Coordinates of C-alpha atoms in Angstrom, one line a residue:
Chain A
X85 CA 0.0 0.0 0.0
X86 CA 1.4 3.3 -0.9
X87 CA -1.1 6.2 -1.0
X88 CA -3.4 5.8 1.9
X89 CA -6.9 6.5 2.8
X90 CA -7.4 10.1 3.2
X91 CA -9.3 10.1 6.4
X92 CA -7.3 8.7 9.1
X93 CA -7.0 11.7 11.4
X94 CA -8.1 9.6 14.4
X95 CA -5.1 7.4 14.3
X96 CA -2.8 7.9 17.2
X97 CA 0.5 9.3 15.9
X98 CA 3.9 9.4 17.5
X99 CA 6.9 11.7 16.6
X100 CA 9.8 10.0 15.0
X101 CA 13.2 11.3 14.0
X102 CA 14.1 10.3 10.4
X103 CA 17.2 8.0 10.4
X104 CA 17.6 8.3 6.6
X105 CA 15.6 9.4 3.6
X106 CA 17.1 8.4 0.2
X107 CA 15.8 9.0 -3.4
X108 CA 16.1 5.6 -5.2
X109 CA 15.1 6.6 -8.7
X110 CA 12.0 6.5 -10.6
X111 CA 10.5 9.1 -8.2
X112 CA 10.8 6.6 -5.4
X113 CA 12.2 7.3 -1.9
X114 CA 13.0 5.0 1.0
X115 CA 12.2 6.4 4.4
X116 CA 14.0 4.8 7.4
X117 CA 12.6 5.3 10.8
X118 CA 13.4 3.8 14.3
X119 CA 11.5 0.6 14.8
X120 CA 9.5 0.9 18.0
X121 CA 7.1 -2.0 17.7
X122 CA 6.9 -5.6 16.5
X123 CA 4.9 -6.0 13.4
X124 CA 3.9 -8.7 10.9
X125 CA 5.0 -8.5 7.3
X126 CA 2.1 -7.0 5.3
X127 CA 1.1 -4.5 8.0
X128 CA 0.8 -0.7 7.4
X129 CA 1.5 2.5 9.4
X130 CA -0.1 5.8 9.2
X131 CA 2.5 8.5 8.3
X132 CA 2.3 12.3 8.2
X133 CA 4.6 15.3 8.3
X134 CA 2.5 17.3 10.7
X135 CA 0.0 16.3 13.3
X136 CA -2.6 18.7 11.7
X137 CA -2.2 16.8 8.4
X138 CA -4.1 13.7 7.6
X139 CA -1.8 10.7 7.8
X140 CA -1.6 8.4 4.9
X141 CA -1.2 4.6 5.1
X142 CA 2.0 2.9 3.9
X143 CA 2.9 -0.8 3.9
X144 CA 6.0 -1.5 5.8
X145 CA 8.7 -2.5 3.4
X146 CA 11.3 -3.8 5.8
X147 CA 11.4 -7.3 7.4
X148 CA 10.1 -8.3 10.8
X149 CA 13.6 -8.8 12.0
X150 CA 15.2 -5.7 10.5
X151 CA 16.4 -3.1 13.0
X152 CA 14.9 -0.2 11.2
X153 CA 11.4 0.5 9.7
X154 CA 11.5 1.1 6.0
X155 CA 8.8 2.8 4.0
X156 CA 8.8 3.1 0.2
X157 CA 7.0 5.9 -1.4
X158 CA 6.9 7.8 -4.6
X159 CA 6.6 11.6 -4.8
X160 CA 3.4 12.8 -6.3
X161 CA 3.6 16.5 -7.1
X162 CA -0.1 16.9 -6.5
X163 CA -0.1 14.7 -3.3
X164 CA -0.9 15.9 0.1
X165 CA 2.0 14.3 1.8
X166 CA 4.8 13.2 -0.5
X167 CA 6.0 16.6 -1.7
X168 CA 6.7 17.6 1.9
X169 CA 7.9 14.1 3.0
X170 CA 10.4 13.9 0.1
X171 CA 11.9 17.2 1.2
X172 CA 12.7 16.1 4.6
X173 CA 16.1 14.9 5.8
X174 CA 17.9 12.9 8.5
X175 CA 17.0 14.2 11.9
X176 CA 13.7 15.8 10.8
X177 CA 10.5 14.7 12.5
X178 CA 7.6 12.7 11.0
X179 CA 4.6 11.3 12.8
X180 CA 3.7 7.6 12.6
X181 CA 1.2 5.2 13.9
X182 CA 1.7 1.8 15.4
X183 CA 1.7 -1.0 12.8
X184 CA -1.7 -2.4 12.0
X185 CA -3.7 -4.4 9.4
X186 CA -4.0 -8.0 8.6
X187 CA -2.7 -8.5 5.1
X188 CA -0.4 -10.9 6.6
X189 CA -1.6 -14.5 6.2
X190 CA 0.9 -15.5 3.6
X191 CA 1.4 -19.1 2.6
X192 CA 4.3 -20.9 1.0
X193 CA 4.4 -21.0 -2.7
X194 CA 2.1 -18.0 -3.1
X195 CA 1.8 -15.8 -6.1
X196 CA 2.5 -12.1 -5.6
X197 CA 1.4 -9.5 -8.1
X198 CA 2.2 -5.8 -7.6
X199 CA 2.8 -2.6 -9.5
X200 CA 5.0 0.3 -8.5
X201 CA 5.5 0.6 -4.8
X202 CA 2.9 -2.1 -4.2
X203 CA 5.8 -4.4 -3.8
X204 CA 6.3 -3.1 -0.2
X205 CA 4.4 -5.8 1.7
X206 CA 6.1 -8.6 -0.5
X207 CA 9.6 -7.2 0.2
X208 CA 8.7 -7.3 3.9
X209 CA 7.5 -10.8 3.5
X210 CA 10.6 -11.9 1.7
X211 CA 12.9 -10.3 4.2
X212 CA 10.9 -12.0 7.0
X213 CA 11.5 -15.4 5.6
X214 CA 7.9 -15.7 4.3
X215 CA 8.7 -15.8 0.6
X216 CA 9.4 -19.6 0.4
X217 CA 8.7 -20.6 -3.3
X218 CA 6.9 -17.4 -4.0
X219 CA 6.4 -16.2 -7.5
X220 CA 6.4 -12.4 -8.1
X221 CA 4.9 -10.7 -11.0
X222 CA 6.1 -7.1 -10.8
X223 CA 4.9 -4.2 -13.0
X224 CA 6.6 -0.9 -13.3
X225 CA 6.8 2.0 -15.9
X226 CA 10.6 1.9 -16.4
X227 CA 13.7 0.1 -15.2
X228 CA 14.3 2.7 -12.4
X229 CA 11.0 1.9 -10.9
X230 CA 11.7 -1.8 -10.3
X231 CA 12.5 -1.1 -6.7
X232 CA 14.5 -3.9 -4.8
X233 CA 14.5 -6.0 -8.1
X234 CA 17.9 -7.3 -7.2
X235 CA 16.8 -8.6 -3.8
X236 CA 13.8 -10.3 -5.5
X237 CA 15.8 -11.7 -8.3
X238 CA 18.4 -13.1 -5.9
X239 CA 15.8 -14.8 -3.7
X240 CA 13.3 -15.8 -6.3
X241 CA 15.4 -16.4 -9.3
X242 CA 13.3 -16.9 -12.4
X243 CA 10.2 -16.8 -10.2
X244 CA 10.7 -13.0 -10.2
X245 CA 9.0 -11.7 -13.4
X246 CA 9.3 -7.9 -14.1
X247 CA 6.8 -6.6 -16.5
X248 CA 7.0 -3.2 -18.2
X249 CA 4.8 -2.0 -21.1
X250 CA 7.4 0.7 -21.9
X251 CA 9.9 -2.1 -22.9
X252 CA 12.4 -1.9 -20.1
X253 CA 15.3 -4.2 -20.7
X254 CA 15.0 -7.8 -19.4
X255 CA 11.3 -7.4 -18.7
X256 CA 8.2 -9.0 -20.0
X257 CA 7.1 -6.5 -22.7
X258 CA 3.7 -5.7 -21.4
X259 CA 1.7 -5.1 -18.2
X260 CA 1.2 -7.6 -15.5
X261 CA -2.4 -8.1 -16.9
X262 CA -0.9 -8.9 -20.3
X263 CA 1.3 -11.5 -18.8
X264 CA -1.6 -13.1 -17.0
X265 CA -3.7 -13.1 -20.0
X266 CA -1.0 -14.8 -22.0
X267 CA -0.3 -17.4 -19.3
X268 CA -1.3 -20.8 -20.5
X269 CA -2.4 -21.9 -17.1
X270 CA -2.3 -20.5 -13.6
X271 CA -1.9 -22.6 -10.4
X272 CA -5.5 -23.1 -9.3
X273 CA -4.5 -24.2 -5.8
X274 CA -2.2 -21.3 -5.0
X275 CA -3.0 -18.1 -3.0
X276 CA -2.7 -14.9 -5.1
X277 CA -1.7 -11.7 -3.4
X278 CA -2.3 -8.4 -5.2
X279 CA -1.1 -4.9 -4.2
X280 CA -1.3 -1.7 -6.1
X281 CA -3.7 0.9 -7.5
X282 CA -7.3 0.0 -7.5
X283 CA -7.5 -0.1 -11.4
X284 CA -4.7 -2.7 -11.4
X285 CA -6.1 -4.8 -8.6
X286 CA -9.7 -5.0 -9.9
X287 CA -8.5 -5.7 -13.5
X288 CA -6.0 -8.4 -12.3
X289 CA -8.6 -10.0 -10.0
X290 CA -11.1 -10.1 -12.9
X291 CA -8.5 -11.9 -15.1
X292 CA -7.6 -14.3 -12.3
X293 CA -11.2 -15.2 -11.8
X294 CA -11.8 -15.6 -15.6
X295 CA -8.8 -18.0 -15.6
X296 CA -10.4 -20.3 -13.0
X297 CA -8.8 -18.9 -9.8
X298 CA -11.4 -19.0 -7.0
X299 CA -12.0 -15.5 -5.5
X300 CA -11.4 -17.1 -2.2
X301 CA -7.7 -17.5 -3.2
X302 CA -7.3 -13.9 -4.1
X303 CA -6.1 -11.4 -1.4
X304 CA -6.2 -7.8 -2.5
X305 CA -4.5 -4.9 -0.9
X306 CA -5.3 -1.6 -2.7
X307 CA -3.6 1.8 -2.3
X308 CA -6.5 2.8 -0.2
Chain B
X216 CA -17.8 18.3 -27.2
X217 CA -19.7 20.9 -25.0
X218 CA -17.7 22.5 -22.3
X219 CA -18.9 21.0 -19.0
X220 CA -16.3 22.5 -16.7
X221 CA -15.3 26.1 -16.4
X222 CA -12.1 27.6 -15.3
X223 CA -13.9 29.8 -12.7
X224 CA -14.0 28.8 -9.0
X225 CA -17.3 27.6 -7.7
X226 CA -19.1 29.4 -4.9
X227 CA -21.4 26.4 -4.2
X228 CA -19.8 24.5 -1.5
X229 CA -18.2 27.4 0.3
X230 CA -18.8 27.9 4.0
X231 CA -19.7 31.3 5.5
X232 CA -16.1 31.8 6.6
X233 CA -14.8 31.2 3.1
X234 CA -17.4 33.4 1.6
X235 CA -16.3 36.2 4.2
X236 CA -12.7 35.7 2.9
X237 CA -13.8 36.1 -0.7
X238 CA -15.9 39.2 0.1
X239 CA -13.0 40.7 2.0
X240 CA -10.6 39.9 -0.9
X241 CA -13.0 41.8 -3.2
X242 CA -13.2 44.8 -0.9
X243 CA -16.8 44.5 0.1
X244 CA -18.4 44.8 3.6
X245 CA -18.6 41.6 5.7
X246 CA -22.4 41.5 5.7
X247 CA -22.2 40.9 1.9
X248 CA -21.0 37.4 2.8
X249 CA -24.3 36.6 4.4
X250 CA -26.2 37.9 1.4
X251 CA -24.1 35.7 -0.8
X252 CA -24.7 32.7 1.4
X253 CA -28.4 33.3 1.3
X254 CA -28.4 33.5 -2.5
X255 CA -26.4 30.3 -2.8
X256 CA -28.2 28.2 -0.3
X257 CA -31.7 29.7 0.4
X258 CA -32.7 31.0 -3.0
X259 CA -32.8 29.5 -6.5
X260 CA -30.5 31.5 -8.7
X261 CA -28.6 30.3 -11.8
X262 CA -26.1 33.1 -12.0
X263 CA -24.3 35.8 -10.0
X264 CA -26.1 38.4 -12.1
X265 CA -29.4 37.4 -10.5
X266 CA -28.2 38.2 -6.9
X267 CA -30.1 41.5 -7.0
X268 CA -29.3 42.9 -3.5
X269 CA -25.5 42.8 -4.3
X270 CA -24.1 45.9 -6.0
X271 CA -23.6 45.7 -9.7
X272 CA -19.9 46.5 -9.2
X273 CA -19.5 43.7 -6.7
X274 CA -21.3 41.2 -8.9
X275 CA -19.0 42.1 -11.8
X276 CA -15.9 41.8 -9.6
X277 CA -17.2 38.4 -8.3
X278 CA -17.9 37.2 -11.8
X279 CA -14.4 37.8 -12.9
X280 CA -13.1 34.9 -10.8
X281 CA -16.1 33.0 -9.5
X282 CA -19.3 31.3 -10.7
X283 CA -22.1 29.7 -8.8
X284 CA -20.9 26.3 -9.8
X285 CA -24.1 24.7 -10.8
X286 CA -23.6 21.9 -13.3
X287 CA -26.8 20.8 -15.0
X288 CA -27.2 17.1 -15.6
X289 CA -26.2 15.7 -18.9
X290 CA -28.5 12.8 -19.4
X291 CA -31.2 11.1 -17.5
X292 CA -32.5 7.5 -17.7
X293 CA -35.8 6.5 -16.3
X294 CA -36.6 3.0 -15.1
X295 CA -39.9 1.2 -15.4
X296 CA -40.3 1.5 -11.7
X297 CA -39.8 5.4 -11.9
X298 CA -36.3 5.5 -10.6
X299 CA -34.2 8.0 -12.5
X300 CA -30.4 7.9 -13.0
X301 CA -28.8 11.3 -13.7
X302 CA -25.4 11.8 -15.2
X303 CA -23.4 14.8 -14.0
X304 CA -20.1 16.1 -15.1
X305 CA -17.2 16.2 -12.7
X306 CA -13.7 17.7 -13.0
X307 CA -11.1 16.5 -15.5
X308 CA -13.7 15.3 -18.1
X309 CA -15.1 12.7 -15.7
X310 CA -18.6 11.9 -14.8
X311 CA -20.7 10.7 -11.9
X312 CA -24.1 9.3 -11.5
X313 CA -26.9 10.0 -9.0
X314 CA -30.1 7.9 -8.6
X315 CA -33.5 9.5 -7.8
X316 CA -35.8 7.0 -6.2
X317 CA -39.4 8.1 -5.7
X318 CA -41.7 6.1 -3.5
X319 CA -45.1 6.9 -2.1
X320 CA -43.9 8.1 1.3
X321 CA -40.5 9.4 0.5
X322 CA -38.3 10.6 -2.3
X323 CA -34.7 9.7 -2.0
X324 CA -31.6 10.9 -3.9
X325 CA -28.6 8.6 -3.8
X326 CA -25.6 10.9 -4.2
X327 CA -22.0 10.1 -5.3
X328 CA -18.9 11.3 -3.5
X329 CA -16.1 10.1 -5.7
X330 CA -15.5 9.5 -9.3
X331 CA -15.1 5.7 -9.2
X332 CA -13.9 4.1 -6.0
X333 CA -10.7 2.7 -4.6
X334 CA -12.1 0.2 -2.3
X335 CA -12.3 -2.6 -4.8
X336 CA -15.3 -4.6 -3.4
X337 CA -15.7 -7.7 -5.5
X338 CA -19.4 -7.3 -6.1
X339 CA -19.5 -3.6 -7.0
X340 CA -19.6 -2.1 -10.5
X341 CA -18.2 1.3 -9.2
X342 CA -15.2 -0.7 -7.7
X343 CA -14.5 -2.1 -11.2
X344 CA -14.1 1.5 -12.4
X345 CA -11.1 2.2 -10.2
X346 CA -10.6 5.6 -8.7
X347 CA -10.4 8.8 -10.7
X348 CA -10.9 11.5 -8.0
X349 CA -12.8 13.0 -5.1
X350 CA -15.8 15.3 -5.7
X351 CA -15.8 18.7 -4.1
X352 CA -18.4 19.5 -1.6
X353 CA -20.0 21.8 -4.3
X354 CA -20.1 18.8 -6.7
X355 CA -21.8 16.7 -4.1
X356 CA -24.3 19.5 -3.3
X357 CA -24.9 20.1 -7.0
X358 CA -26.4 16.7 -7.4
X359 CA -29.2 17.9 -5.1
X360 CA -29.3 21.5 -6.4
X361 CA -29.4 20.6 -10.0
X362 CA -31.8 17.8 -9.8
X363 CA -35.2 18.6 -11.4
X364 CA -36.9 16.9 -8.4
X365 CA -34.6 18.6 -5.9
X366 CA -37.4 20.4 -4.1
X367 CA -39.4 17.2 -3.7
X368 CA -36.6 15.3 -1.9
X369 CA -37.3 13.9 1.5
X370 CA -34.2 11.9 2.0
X371 CA -30.5 12.0 0.9
X372 CA -28.4 8.8 1.0
X373 CA -24.6 8.9 0.5
X374 CA -24.6 5.5 -1.3
X375 CA -23.7 6.4 -4.8
X376 CA -20.3 6.1 -6.4
X377 CA -17.3 6.2 -4.1
X378 CA -16.6 5.7 -0.4
X379 CA -17.7 8.8 1.6
X380 CA -15.2 8.4 4.3
X381 CA -12.4 8.3 1.8
X382 CA -13.4 11.9 0.9
X383 CA -13.9 13.1 4.4
X384 CA -13.3 16.9 4.1
X385 CA -15.7 17.3 1.2
X386 CA -18.3 14.9 2.6
X387 CA -18.3 16.6 6.0
X388 CA -18.5 20.0 4.4
X389 CA -21.4 18.9 2.2
X390 CA -23.2 17.6 5.3
X391 CA -22.6 20.9 7.0
X392 CA -24.0 22.9 4.1
X393 CA -27.0 20.6 3.9
X394 CA -27.9 20.7 7.6
X395 CA -26.7 24.2 8.8
X396 CA -29.2 26.9 9.4
X397 CA -27.2 29.2 7.1
X398 CA -27.3 26.4 4.5
X399 CA -30.2 24.3 3.4
X400 CA -31.5 23.5 6.8
X401 CA -32.1 19.9 6.3
X402 CA -32.7 17.7 9.3
X403 CA -29.7 15.3 9.7
X404 CA -32.4 12.6 10.5
X405 CA -33.2 12.7 6.7
X406 CA -29.7 11.9 5.7
X407 CA -27.8 8.6 5.7
X408 CA -24.1 8.2 5.0
X409 CA -22.9 4.8 4.1
X410 CA -19.4 3.4 4.6
X411 CA -17.6 0.1 4.2
X412 CA -16.2 0.8 7.7
X413 CA -13.2 3.2 7.5
X414 CA -12.9 3.6 11.2
X415 CA -11.1 6.9 11.6
X416 CA -13.5 8.6 9.2
X417 CA -16.5 6.9 10.9
X418 CA -15.3 8.4 14.2
X419 CA -15.0 11.9 12.8
X420 CA -18.5 11.6 11.2
X421 CA -20.1 10.4 14.5
X422 CA -18.4 13.2 16.4
X423 CA -19.3 15.9 13.9
X424 CA -22.6 14.9 12.4
X425 CA -26.0 13.7 13.6
X426 CA -26.9 12.0 10.3
X427 CA -27.6 8.3 10.2
X428 CA -24.9 5.8 9.6
X429 CA -25.0 2.7 7.3
X430 CA -22.2 0.1 7.3
X431 CA -21.7 -2.4 4.5
X432 CA -21.3 -5.7 6.3
X433 CA -22.0 -8.5 3.8
X434 CA -20.4 -11.2 5.9
X435 CA -19.9 -11.7 9.6
X436 CA -16.9 -13.9 9.1
X437 CA -13.5 -12.2 8.8
X438 CA -12.1 -14.4 6.1
X439 CA -15.2 -14.4 3.9
X440 CA -15.6 -10.6 4.3
X441 CA -11.9 -10.2 3.3
X442 CA -12.6 -12.1 0.1
X443 CA -15.4 -9.7 -0.7
X444 CA -14.1 -6.5 0.6
X445 CA -10.3 -5.8 0.7
X446 CA -10.8 -3.0 3.3
X447 CA -11.2 -5.9 5.8
X448 CA -7.4 -6.1 5.8
X449 CA -7.0 -2.6 7.2
X450 CA -10.2 -2.1 9.3
X451 CA -11.6 -5.5 10.4
X452 CA -15.3 -5.8 11.1
X453 CA -14.7 -6.4 14.8
X454 CA -13.0 -3.1 15.2
X455 CA -15.7 -1.4 13.3
X456 CA -18.3 -2.9 15.5
X457 CA -16.4 -2.0 18.6
X458 CA -16.3 1.5 17.6
X459 CA -20.1 1.5 16.8
X460 CA -20.7 0.0 20.2
X461 CA -19.2 3.1 21.8
X462 CA -21.8 5.4 20.4
X463 CA -25.5 5.9 21.3
X464 CA -27.7 4.6 18.5
X465 CA -31.4 3.8 18.6
X466 CA -32.8 7.2 19.7
X467 CA -32.2 10.1 17.4
X468 CA -29.5 8.5 15.2
X469 CA -29.7 5.1 13.5
X470 CA -27.1 2.7 12.5
X471 CA -28.0 0.1 9.8
X472 CA -26.0 -2.7 8.2
X473 CA -26.1 -3.4 4.6
X474 CA -26.1 -7.1 3.7
X475 CA -26.1 -8.2 0.0
X476 CA -27.4 -11.8 0.0
X477 CA -25.3 -14.1 -2.2
X478 CA -26.5 -17.5 -3.0
X479 CA -24.8 -20.2 -1.1
X480 CA -22.2 -17.9 0.2
X481 CA -23.5 -15.7 3.1
X482 CA -27.1 -16.9 3.4
X483 CA -26.8 -19.9 5.6
X484 CA -28.0 -20.6 9.2
X485 CA -24.4 -20.2 10.3
X486 CA -24.4 -16.6 9.1
X487 CA -27.7 -15.9 10.9
X488 CA -26.1 -17.2 14.1
X489 CA -22.9 -15.2 13.7
X490 CA -24.7 -12.0 12.7
X491 CA -26.7 -12.4 15.8
X492 CA -23.6 -12.9 17.9
X493 CA -21.5 -10.0 16.5
X494 CA -24.4 -7.5 16.5
X495 CA -25.5 -8.3 20.0
X496 CA -25.9 -5.2 22.0
X497 CA -26.1 -2.8 19.0
X498 CA -29.5 -1.2 18.4
X499 CA -29.5 -1.6 14.6
X500 CA -31.3 -2.8 11.6
X501 CA -30.1 -5.0 8.9
X502 CA -31.0 -4.2 5.3
X503 CA -30.9 -7.2 3.0
X504 CA -30.1 -6.3 -0.5
X505 CA -30.5 -8.5 -3.6
X506 CA -27.2 -8.9 -5.5
X507 CA -27.4 -7.2 -8.9
X508 CA -25.2 -9.1 -11.3
X509 CA -22.1 -7.4 -12.7
X510 CA -19.7 -8.8 -15.3
X511 CA -17.0 -11.1 -14.0
X512 CA -18.3 -11.3 -10.4
X513 CA -18.5 -14.9 -9.4
X514 CA -21.8 -14.6 -7.4
X515 CA -25.6 -15.0 -7.8
X516 CA -28.3 -13.5 -5.8
X517 CA -30.1 -15.7 -3.3
X518 CA -33.6 -16.4 -4.5
X519 CA -36.6 -14.6 -3.0
X520 CA -37.6 -17.5 -0.8
X521 CA -34.1 -17.7 0.8
X522 CA -33.9 -14.0 1.3
X523 CA -37.3 -14.0 3.0
X524 CA -36.3 -16.9 5.1
X525 CA -33.0 -15.2 6.0
X526 CA -34.9 -12.1 7.1
X527 CA -37.3 -14.1 9.2
X528 CA -34.5 -16.0 11.0
X529 CA -32.7 -12.7 11.8
X530 CA -36.0 -11.1 13.0
X531 CA -36.5 -14.2 15.2
X532 CA -33.0 -13.6 16.7
X533 CA -34.2 -10.1 17.6
X534 CA -32.4 -8.2 14.8
X535 CA -34.7 -5.9 13.0
X536 CA -34.3 -6.9 9.4
X537 CA -35.9 -5.7 6.2
X538 CA -35.4 -6.4 2.5
X539 CA -34.5 -3.4 0.5
X540 CA -36.6 -3.1 -2.7
X541 CA -34.4 -3.2 -5.8
X542 CA -35.0 -0.1 -7.7
X543 CA -33.7 1.0 -11.2
X544 CA -32.1 -2.3 -12.1
X545 CA -33.1 -2.0 -15.7
X546 CA -31.2 1.3 -16.0
X547 CA -28.2 0.1 -13.9
X548 CA -29.2 2.5 -11.1
X549 CA -29.6 -0.2 -8.5
X550 CA -27.3 -0.8 -5.6
X551 CA -23.7 -1.6 -6.7
X552 CA -24.4 -0.8 -10.4
X553 CA -23.4 2.9 -10.8
X554 CA -20.4 3.3 -13.1
X555 CA -19.1 5.9 -15.5
X556 CA -16.1 4.0 -16.6
X557 CA -16.8 3.9 -20.3
X558 CA -17.8 7.5 -20.4
X559 CA -14.6 8.5 -18.4
X560 CA -12.4 6.7 -20.9
X561 CA -14.2 8.0 -24.0

């Protein structure tokens, strides 16, 4: 999850000093914060630059055993939070909530599908040792936007499939939905985890269902 | 293509404080803001020129940057049952729909709050559209103000396109304009806002408004609800109900739960039992809704007999349960069918 629900004023927020904020290309940033609480891979936090500003929800991108909390976001010029957030630096204060959410019931051999920063929960799962035999279909606009692709490739080998309709090198030439439409058959017994913008999630979900995947095996997390 | 959207800033949707700021900026006396508010919300005018108690000079100045912001509907479809579906323009060349539902005792307008929706509920046509933007308070109010039957309305339900609590500032502002004495003076008891259960927004709504609350429930079981409604991952039903329990319902303000009845999925005795358990202690009503089929959704509606039996079983458990009459299904105006995806892409 990357660009959260716009009405989470009532979340309890705590001040945190930024450990590090780094631009990683493709408009993406990695925010590192002290890790105060235990969490499960797939959970989110509310994040804001000011208490008066509505926090947005972001999936945690770091692992359950990592020392720091990592949040992946892309700067949206017309966004309420990310223009200010991306301008902060080490030592500046942000406000974050406790981790919450239950997009966490991952099973071995599952099928991850994400676009853009929607990979965050899957990176957290991977770093938490919950990516056993996972298959990851990852869509992005360009090569700079395949965040953490080396980590995924190293762990998942050819079970990591980057997709780009703009023809980035080494990628499947098309969107994740194209890949799914062209797939001869999909594993009907596997659990499918989707994360990204609503348009992608509903489109991919429809394709999966049309290919015989039970809706009960589809777990959708949307950029709420 | 006709020009639906102007570059001028809309006055409709502005609060008295904002009108005061505009008036000040234009060099007029503060009382002019009250006159402006009256013209906007108490009287029926179509243009700034018609605001006859404002000076001509002020009207000219005002017209340089502002317009009332009324956007007439573009098309209307009428169902065999009298329901009408109105298409309104929204920003950026997008469109929204509003459904007017006349009955003997009441005339209800179902308004939209967003272009599309990002909640992705599996059974909803609007969800299939994805999300294209929030409506302003003025655009929400416009659905009422520009409705030919606007003066006949007895009830307003925020159950059209979009999740109201995902557009909190504009929804709350529109509720304020509808219910304030300086606004339309509607009783909040004639307004219902429906949510899928975004808890922080729900809290804010319950604190700041006296309108009724409706919550989309659809399954009392966490895993099953998760399969239908992705929001369950973030705001689980149990926490939604815990929050509702902390508020006083049953007197002035009502809470109801919407429950689409899917054949062989959520219409079993186990569901009756679990609904009865989780709603224990909440003064509420359950509205059973027939599922209106949408492309690609792997569901069927339960048959009439089963829905009736489900209703009876819930009533026997002490939960006031009614079956919502399907209205406007033939023009895709019924619950879960609103969508402007094709228009938005054209």
